[in-house]
PDB file of C-alpha atoms in Angstrom:
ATOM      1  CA  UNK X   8      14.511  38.977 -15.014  1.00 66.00           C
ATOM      2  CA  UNK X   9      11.296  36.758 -15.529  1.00 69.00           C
ATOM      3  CA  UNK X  10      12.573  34.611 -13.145  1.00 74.00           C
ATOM      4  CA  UNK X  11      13.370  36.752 -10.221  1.00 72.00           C
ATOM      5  CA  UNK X  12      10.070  38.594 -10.769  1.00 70.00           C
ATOM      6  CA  UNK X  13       8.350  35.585 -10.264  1.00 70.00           C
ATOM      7  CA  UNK X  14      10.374  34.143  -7.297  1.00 73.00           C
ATOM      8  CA  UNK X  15       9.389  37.163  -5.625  1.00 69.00           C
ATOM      9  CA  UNK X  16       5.717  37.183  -6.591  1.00 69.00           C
ATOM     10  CA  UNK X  17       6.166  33.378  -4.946  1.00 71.00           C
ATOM     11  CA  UNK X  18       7.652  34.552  -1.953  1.00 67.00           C
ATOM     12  CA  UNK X  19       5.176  37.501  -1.735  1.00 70.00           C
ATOM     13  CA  UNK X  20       2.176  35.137  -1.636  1.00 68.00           C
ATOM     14  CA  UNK X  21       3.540  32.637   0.319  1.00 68.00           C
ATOM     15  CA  UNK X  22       3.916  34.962   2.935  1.00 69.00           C
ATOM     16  CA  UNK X  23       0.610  36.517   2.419  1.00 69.00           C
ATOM     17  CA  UNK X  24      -0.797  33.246   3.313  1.00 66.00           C
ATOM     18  CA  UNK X  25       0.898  32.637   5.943  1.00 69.00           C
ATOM     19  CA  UNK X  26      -0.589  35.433   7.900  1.00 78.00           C
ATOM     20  CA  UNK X  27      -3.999  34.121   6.767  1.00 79.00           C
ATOM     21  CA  UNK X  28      -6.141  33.559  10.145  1.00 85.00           C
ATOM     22  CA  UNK X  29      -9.798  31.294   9.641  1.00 86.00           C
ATOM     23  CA  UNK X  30      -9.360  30.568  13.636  1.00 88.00           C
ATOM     24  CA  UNK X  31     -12.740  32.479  14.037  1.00 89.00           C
ATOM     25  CA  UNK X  32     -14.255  30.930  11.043  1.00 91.00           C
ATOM     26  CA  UNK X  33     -13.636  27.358  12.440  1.00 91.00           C
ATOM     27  CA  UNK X  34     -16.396  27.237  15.107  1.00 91.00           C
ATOM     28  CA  UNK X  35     -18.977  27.218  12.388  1.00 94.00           C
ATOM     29  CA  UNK X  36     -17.890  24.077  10.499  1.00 93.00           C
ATOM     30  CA  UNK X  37     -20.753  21.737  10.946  1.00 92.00           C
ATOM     31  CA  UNK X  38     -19.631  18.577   9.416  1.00 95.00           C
ATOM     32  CA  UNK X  39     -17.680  16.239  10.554  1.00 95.00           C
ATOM     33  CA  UNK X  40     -14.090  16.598  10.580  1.00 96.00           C
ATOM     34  CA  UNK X  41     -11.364  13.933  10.972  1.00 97.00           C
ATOM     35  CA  UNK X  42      -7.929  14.741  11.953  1.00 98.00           C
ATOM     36  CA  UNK X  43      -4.984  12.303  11.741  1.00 98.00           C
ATOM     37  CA  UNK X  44      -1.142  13.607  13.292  1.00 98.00           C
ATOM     38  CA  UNK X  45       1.979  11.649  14.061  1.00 98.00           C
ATOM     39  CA  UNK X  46       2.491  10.916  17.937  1.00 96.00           C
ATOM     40  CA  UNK X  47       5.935  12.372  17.029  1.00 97.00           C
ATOM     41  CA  UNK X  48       4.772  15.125  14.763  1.00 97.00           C
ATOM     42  CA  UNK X  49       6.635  17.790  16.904  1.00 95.00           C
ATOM     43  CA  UNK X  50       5.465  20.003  14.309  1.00 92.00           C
ATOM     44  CA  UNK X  51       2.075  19.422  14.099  1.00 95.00           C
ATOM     45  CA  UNK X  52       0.646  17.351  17.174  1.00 96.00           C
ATOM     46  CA  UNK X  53      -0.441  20.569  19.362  1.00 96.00           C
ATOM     47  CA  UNK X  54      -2.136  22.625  16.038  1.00 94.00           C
ATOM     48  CA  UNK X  55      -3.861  19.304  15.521  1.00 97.00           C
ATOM     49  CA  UNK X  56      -4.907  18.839  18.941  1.00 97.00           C
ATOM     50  CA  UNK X  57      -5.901  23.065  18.904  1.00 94.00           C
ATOM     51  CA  UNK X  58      -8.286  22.301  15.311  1.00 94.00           C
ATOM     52  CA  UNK X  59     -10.032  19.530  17.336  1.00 96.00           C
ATOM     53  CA  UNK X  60     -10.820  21.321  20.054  1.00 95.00           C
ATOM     54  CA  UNK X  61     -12.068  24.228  18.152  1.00 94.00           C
ATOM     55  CA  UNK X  62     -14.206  22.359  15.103  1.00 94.00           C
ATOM     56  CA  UNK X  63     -17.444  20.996  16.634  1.00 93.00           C
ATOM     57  CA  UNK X  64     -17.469  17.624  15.073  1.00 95.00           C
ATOM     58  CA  UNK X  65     -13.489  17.376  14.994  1.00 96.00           C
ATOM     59  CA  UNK X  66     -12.159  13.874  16.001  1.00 97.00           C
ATOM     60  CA  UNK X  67      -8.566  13.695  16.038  1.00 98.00           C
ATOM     61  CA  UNK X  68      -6.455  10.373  15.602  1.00 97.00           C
ATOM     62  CA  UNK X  69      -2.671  10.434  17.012  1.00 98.00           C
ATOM     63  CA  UNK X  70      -0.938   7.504  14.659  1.00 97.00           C
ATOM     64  CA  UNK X  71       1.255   5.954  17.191  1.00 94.00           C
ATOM     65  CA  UNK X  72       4.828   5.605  16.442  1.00 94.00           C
ATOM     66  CA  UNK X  73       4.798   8.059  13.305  1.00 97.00           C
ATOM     67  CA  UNK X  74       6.171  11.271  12.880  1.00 97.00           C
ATOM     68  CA  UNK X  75       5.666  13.909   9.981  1.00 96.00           C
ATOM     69  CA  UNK X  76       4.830  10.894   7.223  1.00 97.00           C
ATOM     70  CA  UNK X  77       2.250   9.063   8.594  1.00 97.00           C
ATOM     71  CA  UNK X  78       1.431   7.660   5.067  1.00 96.00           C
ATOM     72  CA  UNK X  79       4.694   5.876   4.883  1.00 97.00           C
ATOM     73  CA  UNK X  80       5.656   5.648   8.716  1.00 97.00           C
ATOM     74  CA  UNK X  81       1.959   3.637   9.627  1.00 97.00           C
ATOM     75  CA  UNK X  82       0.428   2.638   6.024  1.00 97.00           C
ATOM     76  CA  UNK X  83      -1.709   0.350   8.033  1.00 97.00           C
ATOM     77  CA  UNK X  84      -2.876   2.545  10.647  1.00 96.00           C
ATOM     78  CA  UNK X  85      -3.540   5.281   8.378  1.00 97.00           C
ATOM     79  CA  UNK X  86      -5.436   3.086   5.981  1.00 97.00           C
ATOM     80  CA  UNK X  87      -7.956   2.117   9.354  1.00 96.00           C
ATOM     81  CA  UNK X  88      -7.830   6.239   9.510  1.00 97.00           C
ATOM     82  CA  UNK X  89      -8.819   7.106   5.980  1.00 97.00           C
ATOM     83  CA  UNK X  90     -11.537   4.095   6.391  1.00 97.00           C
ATOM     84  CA  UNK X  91     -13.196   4.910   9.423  1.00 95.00           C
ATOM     85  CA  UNK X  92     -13.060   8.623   8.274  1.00 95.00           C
ATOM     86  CA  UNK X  93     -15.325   7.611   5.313  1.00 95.00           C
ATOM     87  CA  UNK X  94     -17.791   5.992   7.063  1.00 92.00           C
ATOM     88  CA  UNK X  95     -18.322   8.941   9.504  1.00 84.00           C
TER      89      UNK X  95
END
């Protein structure tokens, strides 16, 4: 019974969440912002592309030839992204 009430607590929030919206917020983020997708993040790729255009100081870098797990799909790449994002 514990269980099930807190799978659906879980699934309750989740989807409370999901309807979250900061879209209007975003415009108001002053600092810089750096943004790192997958060329082949079907997923991802156009909400990435959408936050840079809407954050002031957004710079987005596209990892070229990774999907989803950039991390693990272009370590070396997304080291030079993590790096230059630092010294921004």
């Amino acid at each position: 019974v514990l269980v099930r009430a807190m799978t659906d607590r879980a699934a309750e929030l989740t989807g409370d969440m999901a309807r979250l919206d900061f879209t209007p917020s975003l415009g108001r983020i002053e600092c810089p912002v750096s943004i790192a997708c997958g060329e082949r993040d079907k997923a991802n790729i156009s909400a990435a592309r959408e936050l840079e255009s809407i954050l002031p100081q957004a710079r987005l870098t596209v990892i070229r030839g990774a999907g989803h797990e950039i991390n693990s799909e272009a370590p070396g790449e997304t080291a030079r992204f993590i790096i230059q994002a630092l010294r921004r």
